[in-house]
């Protein structure tokens, strides 16, 4: 028997949801106006959600609500209220990102289903196991996973696994990309990404191309493998897409899944369905990382707009004087479609078709596939002037708008012969334990893990003359209560009848009505009380005050210098100026791969106790064996500890250390996106993290707000908080070799203390500069050229009791030595009680960012 796999489509509005249903999806994911990772889509009001949920139930579809952003402390109460309303409106599950909010929601709404968003950056077994422990039922894996890694995770059968199978790709790993936030004050982790990766950048050779712009993902060629691995849900990206796109792509994957069920999904089906998908918006299609990150073909630097479907690369005649041409076409099209001509420089001209003539010179409406036809066309103006076609030699023709693919079928009314609609997710499941005895009924109703007990005395019972009281009559009468709010869970009735008794059906129905009417009132009161209690618990009375400035002890402040490696800095001298320093894992990895890690630790034995290793935000399953060996070596040489930036790393490190970490320090890093007190408490309590780094996306007012909440509600956390004070930021991490992807234009330069240690270059765009460093053939990091500068606020933070600060500098920036000297002088002045930031403010660097 075929295993069911869910087809999940995105929708940005009600019409798109209808298109997804018409296209054959099994479930729809959508977002509200706030708290979703696509806040710039149309999105849904609560009224829209109710309407969509009703339509979905009528068509046996599910609704998943995206609340997959990080949540600031001031938003928590409204966030919880929104979640409560959404669940009552019919959301079947929540897609979430924030660890603190997942913990809060799973405890507050005990029957809620939670799916871990791809924004959580999950791509290893330990991270999936961690999610299971906090109530998550499904994980949406990172799109950067290879097939072997997906299979390894699926094989553990920890929870349902969902993978993307189609749609736009983020250039960087999702959830840990800060390019938009750092340069435009709009955070991808808050749903307002400005897509910095889709812009033109200039390299050091003055080439201007879309160096970071990815192709679109299409997993059709690997779909059967994903199915066989046990993936539970195939997800189509598209909450910012048109109804035509949603319908076309959904129908493509509906057919693909049905062919898999039928055992008829072959290479011809893949090619045909890929062509059909390409008839709606796409930026060229790629299977992305599934086969291998090392060989992935991800970037198309020539354009960032719709590529369309290639329908001809054999142009026989072209006469721009009369706007006519003849070509051999691979694919069918018709007169209503729009085409684009492309020359050797990837430049495009858009045209509409005036006439099509077949090989018999007869005017036709449809041009069949694999035939030579003539076209009369008219150029579509896309700027102030038309392109001079006398100097334009087309080499290829693309179909960019297909009438066939853009025709959305209407949603059909459900066939009455089909099964009943899915259970309304706005209803609560109940279990009933009812005991009948002579003259008495005792009924326990369980809902949301609470028990409600009801007793009826003086019940009219009779001795059974024929058939005693049984389950069928109880279900039809006693349980015939109002079904608007509740339903009996599967195997939810436990019936006990003491003695050979009988109750007339009319009385049985009356007794049931009495009990369940009382239960509805009691449960409503219980929910209201529970919700009010929850909301009250989220209130924080601000009674504690910051210290007076004169009571500060700046000499006690601890500063950590975070470097990529030891180039341009004497590691053994750093402990004298800083409390501790950190080096990046990728530098340690290079030492390990080149057999020099033991030698390095021996050379720096005197400073090992002050040395932290900053771990990367990515920890792919296939990399865990090497990661384990490196951590073991670090622990053996008694380094100071680890800065953890992927949740799976926490459990791996604790396992390697034998369950504890008393010999070294664990810092929850900035890439864990800790922006509220609940996330801070989660990592502190569960992992006993010695330190909590706040996200460097928070602005000054956000940080102060966080400190106010923590000071007045969780004061024990204050001593663990670290603030990123100054420096270059690791703004993005890419699961590909940036230089291989762009080798047509970028001339590779190198950086490092060794020959050809890292590939290196600098990309520029208006207000943005990124230093690109490829550490191997599937990993590239981007560091900001501009500097985060929160130094003007350090005295304020100290008054709240914060005395741990991070300075992060990229060794290969143009100003590294200057930056290091200036910030070191500044720190020395702070420790003496002099807080002027004039020295480091003169470069006009970034002082603050707004986490929108």
C-alpha positions as a printed Julia matrix, in Angstrom:
852×3 Matrix{Float64}:
   0.0    0.0     0.0
   1.3    3.47   -0.89
   2.45   5.7     1.91
   0.59   9.03    2.04
   2.71  12.14    1.56
   1.2   15.56    2.11
   1.32  18.25   -0.59
   1.6   21.61    1.16
   1.12  24.88   -0.75
   1.61  28.45    0.4
  -0.98  31.19    0.01
  -0.65  34.92    0.54
  -4.37  35.68    0.29
  -7.77  34.02    0.02
  -7.71  33.76   -3.79
  -4.31  32.06   -3.66
  -5.68  29.62   -1.07
  -8.55  28.77   -3.44
  -6.01  28.25   -6.24
  -3.97  25.89   -4.04
  -7.08  23.83   -3.24
  -8.08  23.74   -6.9
  -4.56  22.64   -7.79
  -4.83  19.63   -5.51
  -2.94  20.46   -2.31
  -3.56  18.57    0.92
  -2.77  21.52    3.18
  -2.14  25.26    2.98
   0.28  27.35    5.0
  -0.46  31.04    5.43
   0.34  33.99    7.64
  -1.39  36.76    9.52
  -0.53  40.42    9.11
   2.09  40.1    11.87
   4.55  37.51   13.14
   5.08  35.68    9.84
   8.3   35.43    7.83
   6.56  36.93    4.77
   5.07  40.08    6.28
   5.28  41.84    2.89
   2.81  39.38    1.35
  -0.9   40.31    1.41
  -1.49  37.89    4.3
  -4.67  37.19    6.24
  -6.83  38.93    8.79
  -8.53  36.78   11.44
 -11.73  37.02    9.37
  -9.82  35.83    6.29
  -8.37  32.96    8.31
 -11.82  31.83    9.45
 -13.14  31.99    5.9
 -10.17  30.06    4.54
 -10.34  27.47    7.31
 -14.01  26.89    6.53
 -13.27  26.43    2.82
 -10.39  24.12    3.65
 -12.52  21.92    5.9
 -15.2   21.64    3.24
 -12.52  20.34    0.88
 -10.73  18.12    3.45
  -7.62  20.32    3.59
  -5.6   21.5     6.58
  -4.45  24.99    7.5
  -1.04  25.72    9.0
  -0.4   29.19   10.37
   3.07  30.72   10.09
   4.12  32.6    13.2
   7.77  32.02   12.35
   9.56  35.18   13.41
  11.46  36.03   16.55
   9.3   37.87   19.07
  10.36  40.84   21.17
   9.37  41.03   24.83
   6.91  43.86   24.28
   5.05  41.73   21.71
   4.67  38.52   23.71
   1.16  39.21   25.08
  -0.22  40.23   21.68
   1.55  37.26   20.08
  -0.07  34.81   22.52
  -3.47  36.45   22.04
  -3.07  36.16   18.25
  -2.14  32.49   18.56
  -5.22  31.83   20.74
  -7.54  33.53   18.24
  -5.94  31.71   15.32
  -6.36  28.32   16.97
 -10.0   29.11   17.7
 -10.41  30.2    14.07
  -9.36  26.83   12.72
  -5.57  26.67   12.38
  -4.51  23.01   12.49
  -0.88  23.72   13.4
   1.54  26.56   14.03
   4.82  26.98   12.14
   7.25  28.61   14.59
  10.86  29.81   14.85
  11.45  31.27   18.32
  12.6   28.7    20.92
  11.21  30.76   23.77
   7.82  31.13   22.14
   7.66  27.42   21.25
   8.25  26.57   24.91
   5.64  29.09   26.03
   2.99  28.1    23.47
   3.41  24.34   23.97
   2.9   24.76   27.72
   0.06  27.28   27.41
  -1.89  25.44   24.68
  -1.27  21.83   25.56
  -3.05  20.3    22.58
  -1.43  22.57   19.97
   0.51  21.1    17.05
   3.81  22.9    16.38
   5.96  22.64   13.26
   9.55  23.89   13.4
  10.11  26.47   10.66
  13.01  26.29    8.23
  13.95  29.62    9.87
  15.1   27.52   12.85
  18.04  26.32   10.74
  17.58  22.6    11.47
  19.74  20.14    9.58
  21.06  17.57   12.06
  19.64  14.79   14.23
  20.52  16.33   17.64
  18.61  19.51   16.75
  15.56  17.45   15.72
  15.71  15.48   18.96
  15.84  18.76   20.9
  12.68  19.96   19.12
  10.9   16.74   20.07
  11.65  17.42   23.72
   9.8   20.75   23.65
   6.65  19.5    21.95
   7.38  20.0    18.24
   5.65  17.43   16.0
   7.17  18.25   12.62
  10.45  19.71   11.42
  10.87  21.68    8.19
  14.46  20.97    7.24
  16.88  23.55    5.89
  16.88  23.73    2.12
  20.66  23.28    2.16
  20.43  19.62    3.22
  21.7   16.92    0.92
  19.66  13.79    0.19
  21.87  11.64    2.39
  21.33  14.02    5.33
  17.56  14.07    4.85
  17.59  10.27    4.74
  19.65  10.09    7.93
  17.19  12.33    9.75
  14.12  10.52    8.38
  15.55   7.13    9.32
  15.59   8.08   13.01
  11.78   8.47   12.91
  11.92  11.18   15.57
   9.06  13.19   14.09
   7.45  14.06   10.77
   9.89  15.59    8.29
   8.86  18.26    5.81
  11.04  19.44    2.93
  10.7   22.16    0.36
  10.34  20.83   -3.18
   9.81  24.01   -5.21
  10.21  27.76   -5.1
  12.6   30.61   -4.46
  15.84  29.89   -2.62
  17.48  32.12   -0.06
  21.08  32.63   -1.11
  22.23  32.32    2.5
  21.16  29.78    5.1
  17.73  30.85    6.39
  17.36  32.15    9.92
  20.98  33.25   10.21
  21.13  35.83    7.41
  21.51  39.42    8.63
  22.35  41.23    5.38
  18.99  42.99    5.16
  18.93  43.76    8.86
  22.44  45.18    9.03
  22.26  47.27    5.87
  18.59  48.24    5.59
  17.28  47.92    9.16
  14.76  45.3     8.0
  15.19  41.84    9.44
  14.5   38.58    7.64
  13.92  37.09   11.08
  11.1   39.59   11.47
   9.54  38.88    8.08
  10.65  42.04    6.26
  13.74  40.92    4.34
  14.7   43.38    1.57
  16.37  40.59   -0.43
  19.88  42.01   -0.53
  20.89  38.84   -2.38
  18.79  39.87   -5.41
  20.74  43.09   -5.97
  23.61  43.85   -8.31
  27.02  43.93   -6.6
  30.37  45.16   -7.81
  33.5   43.1    -7.28
  37.08  44.37   -7.11
  37.4   44.06  -10.89
  34.4   46.39  -11.31
  32.15  43.66  -12.67
  28.53  44.42  -11.77
  26.39  41.31  -11.63
  23.79  39.56   -9.49
  26.52  37.61   -7.74
  24.28  36.35   -4.91
  21.04  35.8    -6.82
  19.93  32.17   -6.72
  18.03  30.13   -9.21
  14.69  28.67   -8.1
  14.46  25.27   -6.49
  12.79  22.3    -8.21
  13.07  18.85   -6.63
  11.1   16.92   -9.27
  14.16  14.95  -10.37
  14.64  13.72   -6.78
  10.99  13.56   -5.66
  10.72   9.77   -5.71
  13.88   9.48   -3.58
  12.45  11.91   -1.03
   9.23   9.91   -0.99
  11.08   6.63   -0.48
  13.11   8.14    2.38
   9.93   8.8     4.31
   9.5   12.57    3.98
   6.02  13.35    5.32
   5.25  16.6     3.51
   6.35  18.21    0.24
   6.27  21.98    0.54
   5.85  24.55   -2.24
   7.19  28.04   -1.49
   4.96  30.85   -2.68
   3.22  33.16   -0.21
   4.32  36.1    -2.37
   3.21  34.46   -5.61
   0.18  34.9    -7.86
  -2.84  32.6    -7.92
  -1.74  31.38  -11.36
   1.67  30.39  -10.01
   0.17  28.63   -6.99
  -2.34  26.74   -9.1
   0.13  25.71  -11.8
   2.91  24.53   -9.49
   0.51  22.8    -7.09
  -1.11  20.93   -9.98
   2.37  19.9   -11.21
   3.29  18.32   -7.88
  -0.19  16.86   -7.42
   0.3   14.97  -10.68
   3.85  13.99   -9.71
   2.74  12.51   -6.37
  -0.15  10.66   -8.01
   2.28   9.22  -10.56
   4.53   8.07   -7.72
   1.54   6.35   -6.12
   0.77   4.68   -9.46
   4.4    3.62  -10.03
   4.56   5.67  -13.24
   6.85   8.54  -12.23
   9.66   8.26  -14.79
  12.19  10.53  -16.52
   9.66  11.58  -19.16
   7.23  12.64  -16.43
   9.96  14.65  -14.71
  10.84  16.48  -17.95
   7.22  17.15  -18.86
   6.25  18.41  -15.42
   9.4   20.53  -15.11
   8.48  22.25  -18.38
   4.95  22.84  -17.11
   6.23  24.36  -13.87
   8.54  26.64  -15.89
   5.53  28.21  -17.62
   4.97  30.4   -14.55
   7.46  32.69  -12.85
  10.9   31.19  -12.23
  14.51  32.34  -12.13
  15.82  29.18  -13.83
  15.33  25.91  -12.02
  17.89  23.9   -10.08
  17.78  20.81   -7.85
  19.93  22.92   -5.53
  21.85  21.06   -2.84
  20.05  17.72   -2.91
  22.71  15.76   -4.81
  25.69  17.62   -3.35
  26.53  21.05   -1.96
  29.95  20.83   -3.59
  28.5   20.47   -7.1
  25.32  22.52   -6.59
  24.49  24.93   -9.4
  22.86  27.72   -7.44
  23.7   31.19   -8.74
  22.6   32.85  -11.98
  24.43  36.17  -11.93
  23.1   37.53  -15.24
  19.56  38.36  -14.18
  17.25  38.19  -11.18
  13.88  38.28  -12.93
  11.55  35.74  -14.53
  13.47  33.36  -16.78
  10.46  31.63  -18.32
  10.61  28.42  -20.36
  13.14  27.99  -23.17
  11.09  27.12  -26.25
  13.61  27.71  -29.04
  17.38  27.96  -29.45
  17.31  27.57  -33.24
  16.4   30.84  -34.93
  16.38  30.53  -38.71
  15.41  34.02  -39.83
  15.13  37.36  -38.02
  14.03  40.59  -39.73
  13.76  43.52  -37.29
  12.63  45.89  -40.07
   9.24  44.21  -40.28
   9.25  42.52  -36.86
   9.19  38.96  -38.14
  11.15  35.8   -37.5
  11.21  32.08  -38.2
  12.4   29.49  -35.68
  12.2   25.82  -34.77
  10.29  25.5   -31.52
  10.69  22.77  -28.9
   7.53  23.53  -26.99
   3.98  24.51  -27.91
   2.62  28.03  -27.38
  -0.18  30.21  -28.72
  -0.92  33.74  -29.88
  -2.02  34.88  -26.41
   1.33  34.07  -24.84
   4.2   36.5   -24.23
   7.74  35.79  -25.35
  11.22  37.16  -24.72
  14.18  37.13  -27.13
  17.63  36.74  -25.57
  21.0   37.57  -27.14
  24.5   36.32  -26.28
  24.86  38.94  -23.54
  21.74  37.64  -21.75
  19.89  40.84  -22.66
  16.16  40.39  -23.22
  13.46  41.96  -25.36
   9.8   41.29  -24.55
   7.33  40.8   -27.39
   3.68  40.01  -27.94
   2.67  37.85  -30.87
   0.7   39.45  -33.7
   0.46  36.32  -35.86
   1.69  32.74  -36.14
   2.13  30.98  -39.47
   2.74  27.25  -39.69
   5.02  25.5   -42.17
   2.21  25.69  -44.77
   2.18  29.48  -44.34
  -1.28  29.29  -42.81
  -2.19  31.64  -39.96
  -2.88  29.62  -36.82
  -3.61  30.34  -33.16
  -1.58  27.46  -31.68
   2.02  26.65  -32.53
   2.67  22.93  -31.94
   5.84  21.58  -30.37
   8.75  20.41  -32.53
   7.78  22.43  -35.6
   9.18  25.43  -37.46
   6.84  28.41  -37.57
   7.01  32.09  -38.49
   6.07  34.89  -36.13
   4.97  38.47  -36.57
   5.57  40.3   -33.29
   5.4   43.66  -31.58
   7.95  44.79  -29.0
   6.68  45.57  -25.49
   8.13  48.75  -24.07
   9.69  48.15  -20.66
  11.5   51.47  -20.31
  11.22  54.9   -21.89
  12.46  53.65  -25.24
  12.14  50.53  -27.35
  15.26  48.47  -27.97
  16.78  49.01  -31.42
  16.4   45.49  -32.8
  18.68  46.17  -35.76
  21.56  45.73  -33.31
  19.93  42.9   -31.37
  20.62  39.35  -32.53
  18.41  36.87  -30.66
  19.85  33.43  -29.89
  17.06  32.03  -27.74
  13.32  32.48  -27.26
  11.62  32.1   -23.88
   7.95  31.72  -23.05
   7.44  34.14  -20.13
   3.66  34.19  -19.88
   1.55  31.17  -20.76
  -2.19  31.54  -21.12
  -2.59  27.83  -20.42
  -0.56  27.92  -17.19
  -2.24  31.12  -16.02
  -5.77  29.74  -16.21
  -6.84  28.91  -12.67
  -9.66  26.43  -12.28
 -12.32  27.16   -9.7
 -12.62  25.16   -6.51
 -15.14  22.39   -6.93
 -17.77  21.77   -4.29
 -17.0   18.58   -2.36
 -18.58  15.43   -3.7
 -21.24  14.31   -1.23
 -20.19  10.72   -1.89
 -16.77  11.43   -0.42
 -15.91  10.97    3.23
 -17.08  13.54    5.74
 -14.9   16.65    6.01
 -11.87  16.61    8.27
 -12.51  17.39   11.89
 -12.82  21.12   12.44
  -9.57  22.07   14.13
 -11.34  24.87   15.98
 -13.14  22.13   17.96
 -11.63  20.51   21.02
 -11.2   16.73   21.2
 -12.66  15.14   24.33
 -12.51  11.75   25.96
 -15.45  10.48   28.01
 -15.29   7.97   30.85
 -18.88   7.28   31.9
 -20.11   4.8    34.5
 -23.75   3.78   34.72
 -25.1    2.04   37.79
 -28.5    1.68   39.38
 -29.85   5.2    40.0
 -26.55   6.94   39.27
 -24.34   8.28   36.43
 -20.7    9.34   36.98
 -19.18  11.0    33.94
 -15.56  12.19   33.59
 -14.87  14.38   30.57
 -11.23  14.99   29.68
 -10.27  18.0    27.56
  -6.86  19.68   27.28
  -5.56  17.2    29.83
  -8.06  18.48   32.42
 -10.73  16.31   34.03
 -14.3   17.55   34.54
 -16.42  15.24   36.77
 -20.2   15.18   36.86
 -22.53  13.05   38.97
 -26.24  12.57   38.46
 -28.24  11.05   41.29
 -31.83   9.75   41.19
 -31.37   8.51   37.65
 -34.31   6.46   36.42
 -32.89   3.05   35.62
 -34.78  -0.14   34.94
 -33.93  -3.78   34.84
 -33.18  -4.78   31.27
 -35.77  -7.15   29.9
 -34.15  -7.63   26.51
 -30.92  -5.79   25.76
 -29.02  -3.98   28.54
 -27.52  -0.54   28.12
 -24.77  -0.62   25.46
 -22.26   1.54   23.66
 -24.33   2.13   20.53
 -27.28   3.61   22.4
 -24.93   5.73   24.56
 -23.22   7.18   21.49
 -26.51   7.99   19.73
 -28.26   9.57   22.69
 -26.13  10.33   25.72
 -23.31  11.74   23.53
 -25.63  13.6    21.14
 -24.48  16.94   22.56
 -23.84  20.15   20.64
 -20.93  19.43   18.29
 -20.05  23.06   17.55
 -17.19  23.14   20.05
 -16.19  19.54   20.79
 -15.83  16.16   19.19
 -15.23  12.72   20.61
 -11.63  11.69   20.02
 -10.89   8.41   18.32
 -11.3    5.64   20.89
 -12.43   8.41   23.23
 -15.29   6.57   24.97
 -14.74   4.37   28.0
 -18.1    2.9    29.02
 -18.86   0.96   32.18
 -22.32  -0.44   33.04
 -22.76  -2.02   36.45
 -25.6   -4.47   36.6
 -28.21  -5.51   34.11
 -29.78  -2.08   33.7
 -31.64  -0.19   31.01
 -32.4    3.54   30.53
 -34.99   4.7    27.99
 -33.42   6.53   25.06
 -35.34   9.75   25.71
 -34.04   9.87   29.29
 -30.54   8.9    28.21
 -30.5   11.86   25.82
 -31.82  14.18   28.55
 -29.13  13.11   31.03
 -26.44  13.56   28.42
 -27.71  17.02   27.57
 -27.69  18.01   31.26
 -24.09  16.91   31.73
 -22.68  18.34   28.53
 -24.41  21.7    28.87
 -22.79  21.97   32.3
 -19.46  20.86   30.82
 -19.58  23.54   28.09
 -20.08  26.25   30.69
 -17.39  24.84   32.96
 -14.92  24.45   30.12
 -15.54  28.0    28.84
 -14.93  29.3    32.36
 -11.81  27.12   32.65
 -10.41  28.38   29.34
 -11.14  32.0    30.24
  -9.51  31.59   33.65
  -6.52  29.76   32.18
  -6.04  32.36   29.47
  -6.43  35.25   31.9
  -3.95  33.6    34.23
  -1.51  33.13   31.36
  -1.82  36.75   30.22
  -1.44  37.98   33.77
   1.73  35.91   34.15
   3.19  37.75   31.15
   2.79  41.11   32.86
   5.95  42.44   34.43
   5.82  45.1    37.11
   8.86  47.27   36.7
  10.0   47.88   40.26
  13.75  47.28   40.05
  15.74  50.3    38.92
  19.12  50.53   37.17
  22.12  51.41   39.29
  23.07  55.09   39.68
  26.0   56.01   37.42
  28.22  56.74   40.41
  27.88  53.12   41.61
  29.21  51.57   38.4
  32.38  49.5    38.53
  33.68  49.65   34.94
  36.98  48.1    35.92
  35.09  44.83   36.49
  33.71  44.77   32.94
  34.73  41.78   30.81
  35.46  42.21   27.11
  35.8   39.34   24.65
  37.62  39.89   21.35
  36.14  37.71   18.62
  38.42  37.08   15.63
  38.26  34.81   12.62
  41.82  33.58   13.03
  45.16  34.8    14.37
  46.3   36.77   11.33
  47.39  40.35   12.16
  46.93  39.67   15.87
  49.24  38.06   18.44
  47.04  35.45   20.1
  49.33  34.92   23.06
  49.18  38.63   23.92
  45.4   38.99   23.68
  44.59  37.86   27.25
  46.46  40.89   28.54
  44.07  43.33   26.88
  40.89  41.24   26.93
  39.3   38.89   29.44
  39.16  36.26   26.72
  39.2   35.92   22.95
  37.61  33.63   20.4
  38.69  32.1    17.11
  36.32  30.82   14.46
  35.65  27.12   14.07
  36.43  27.32   10.35
  40.01  28.32   11.18
  40.25  25.42   13.62
  38.76  23.15   10.92
  41.47  24.26    8.48
  44.15  23.42   11.05
  42.54  20.02   11.63
  42.25  19.19    7.91
  45.91  20.11    7.42
  47.15  18.09   10.39
  48.21  21.15   12.37
  45.65  21.42   15.16
  47.75  19.67   17.82
  50.71  21.86   16.94
  48.55  24.98   17.21
  47.3   24.08   20.67
  50.84  23.32   21.82
  52.03  26.73   20.6
  49.21  28.52   22.41
  49.1   26.42   25.56
  49.54  29.5    27.77
  46.43  31.21   26.38
  44.19  28.13   25.9
  42.17  28.84   29.04
  41.2   32.26   27.65
  40.41  30.88   24.19
  36.83  30.31   23.06
  35.9   28.63   19.78
  33.07  30.36   17.91
  31.04  27.63   16.24
  29.27  28.33   12.93
  25.47  28.61   12.58
  25.47  25.56   10.29
  26.16  22.01   11.48
  25.11  19.63    8.73
  24.5   16.01    9.69
  27.28  14.76    7.39
  29.81  17.04    9.12
  29.16  15.75   12.64
  31.98  13.13   12.71
  34.65  15.76   11.98
  32.95  18.24   14.31
  33.08  15.65   17.09
  36.81  15.04   16.64
  37.56  18.76   16.71
  35.5   19.34   19.86
  37.21  16.39   21.54
  40.6   17.89   20.72
  39.55  21.3    22.02
  38.3   19.79   25.27
  41.47  17.74   25.66
  43.59  20.88   25.38
  41.44  22.64   27.98
  40.27  25.6    25.95
  38.02  28.13   27.66
  34.83  27.0    25.95
  32.52  27.24   22.96
  30.25  29.9    21.51
  27.35  27.84   20.16
  25.31  29.11   17.19
  23.28  26.02   16.23
  21.05  24.27   18.74
  22.24  20.81   17.71
  25.79  21.74   18.71
  24.73  22.14   22.35
  23.71  18.51   22.7
  26.71  17.25   20.74
  29.13  19.14   22.98
  27.44  17.94   26.16
  27.51  14.36   24.84
  31.2   14.63   23.97
  31.91  16.05   27.42
  30.1   13.15   29.08
  26.86  14.94   29.81
  28.27  18.04   31.47
  30.62  20.91   30.73
  32.12  21.92   34.05
  35.6   21.96   32.51
  34.71  24.63   29.97
  32.2   27.39   29.31
  29.23  27.28   26.94
  27.97  30.54   25.5
  24.65  30.65   23.63
  25.69  32.65   20.59
  24.09  35.56   18.75
  22.99  33.38   15.8
  20.56  31.55   18.1
  18.52  34.74   17.71
  17.77  35.35   21.37
  15.59  38.47   21.51
  13.27  37.81   24.47
  13.49  36.64   28.06
  11.79  33.33   27.3
  14.44  32.29   24.78
  17.17  33.41   27.17
  15.64  31.36   29.95
  15.18  28.34   27.66
  18.89  28.11   26.79
  19.95  29.0    30.31
  17.71  26.46   32.06
  17.75  23.55   29.62
  21.39  23.75   28.62
  22.8   25.48   31.67
  24.43  27.91   29.25
  26.95  29.95   31.2
  26.34  33.0    29.03
  23.59  34.29   26.74
  24.54  36.49   23.78
  21.71  38.74   22.69
  20.98  38.87   18.98
  22.96  41.63   17.32
  19.81  42.59   15.44
  18.41  44.24   18.56
  18.65  48.02   18.7
  19.35  50.01   21.83
  15.69  50.43   22.82
  15.1   46.69   22.26
  18.07  45.81   24.46
  16.93  48.16   27.22
  13.43  46.73   27.02
  14.84  43.2    27.28
  16.96  44.18   30.28
  13.97  45.82   31.97
  11.89  42.66   31.6
  14.71  40.39   32.77
  15.66  42.63   35.69
  12.08  42.61   36.96
  11.05  39.03   36.14
  14.13  36.82   35.83
  16.93  38.72   37.64
  19.09  35.59   37.93
  19.63  35.77   34.17
  21.27  39.2    34.28
  24.71  37.91   35.18
  24.7   35.67   32.07
  23.83  38.3    29.46
  26.42  39.41   26.89
  25.93  42.3    24.45
  27.7   42.61   21.08
  29.22  46.03   21.47
  31.27  46.67   18.37
  32.66  45.22   15.18
  32.19  43.38   11.92
  29.21  41.03   11.8
  28.99  37.61   10.17
  26.0   38.74    8.1
  25.48  35.58    6.05
  26.55  31.97    5.66
  26.3   30.23    2.29
  26.28  26.47    1.68
  28.19  26.84   -1.59
  31.54  28.08   -2.87
  30.74  31.65   -3.9
  33.81  31.82   -6.14
  33.04  28.65   -8.08
  29.48  29.87   -8.64
  30.81  33.13  -10.11
  34.07  32.01  -11.71
  32.98  33.46  -15.05
  33.61  36.96  -13.7
  35.32  36.98  -10.32
  39.07  36.53  -10.32
  39.82  34.58   -7.19
  42.03  36.24   -4.62
  43.25  34.59   -1.47
  43.62  35.44    2.2
  45.18  33.74    5.2
  48.54  33.12    6.76
  49.18  30.24    4.35
  49.27  30.22    0.55
  45.75  29.92   -0.89
  44.26  29.28    2.54
  40.91  30.97    1.84
  39.32  32.35   -1.31
  38.56  36.0    -0.66
  37.0   39.06   -2.29
  34.94  42.13   -1.48
  31.48  42.92   -2.88
  30.14  46.46   -2.86
  26.68  47.97   -3.26
  25.75  51.52   -2.27
  25.5   51.26    1.52
  26.72  47.67    1.68
  30.14  46.06    1.65
  30.52  42.33    2.2
  33.82  40.52    2.66
  33.36  37.09    1.06
  35.49  34.26    2.45
  35.19  30.7     1.11
  36.66  28.28    3.64
  36.11  25.17    1.52
  34.3   24.03   -1.62
  30.84  24.18   -0.01
  31.08  26.94    2.6
  31.31  30.72    2.25
  30.94  33.36    4.96
  30.09  37.02    4.47
  31.3   39.62    6.97
  30.08  43.19    7.05
  32.35  45.96    5.87
  30.57  48.4     8.17
  30.81  48.08   11.91
  28.12  47.65   14.49
  28.7   50.27   17.18
  26.77  50.16   20.43
  29.54  51.86   22.4
  27.5   55.03   23.05
  25.15  52.9    25.19
  27.64  50.88   27.25
  27.26  52.97   30.39
  23.49  52.5    30.22
  23.87  48.72   29.94
  26.3   48.65   32.86
  23.71  50.39   35.0
  21.43  47.4    34.37
  24.14  45.1    35.63
  25.57  44.0    32.28
  29.34  43.69   32.42
  30.07  41.26   29.57
  30.63  42.65   26.09
  31.8   41.26   22.75
  34.02  42.91   20.15
  34.04  41.11   16.77
  36.61  42.05   14.14
  37.25  40.4    10.8
  40.98  39.86   10.33
  40.87  40.51    6.59
  38.89  43.75    6.53
  40.55  46.8     5.03
  40.75  48.46    8.44
  41.42  45.56   10.8
  44.6   46.85   12.45
  43.19  50.34   12.82
  39.9   49.05   14.22
  41.67  46.76   16.69
  43.95  49.51   17.95
  41.1   52.01   18.37
  38.67  49.69   20.12
  41.43  48.4    22.42
  42.24  51.98   23.44
  38.55  52.63   23.98
  38.18  49.59   26.23
  41.14  50.67   28.32
  39.55  54.09   28.79
  36.21  52.51   29.78
  37.88  50.41   32.42
  39.23  53.59   33.98
  35.73  55.09   34.03
  36.1   57.31   30.94
  33.22  56.56   28.53
  33.87  58.9    25.6
  33.39  57.13   22.28
  34.84  59.95   20.17
  37.77  57.85   18.99
  35.66  55.15   17.38
  32.82  57.39   16.24
  34.81  59.41   13.74
  34.54  56.84   10.93
  30.79  57.37   10.65
  30.07  53.72   11.3
  26.79  52.08   12.19
  25.62  53.09   15.65
  22.31  51.32   15.84
  19.92  49.09   13.98
  16.17  48.83   14.14
  14.82  45.29   14.3
  11.71  45.74   12.18
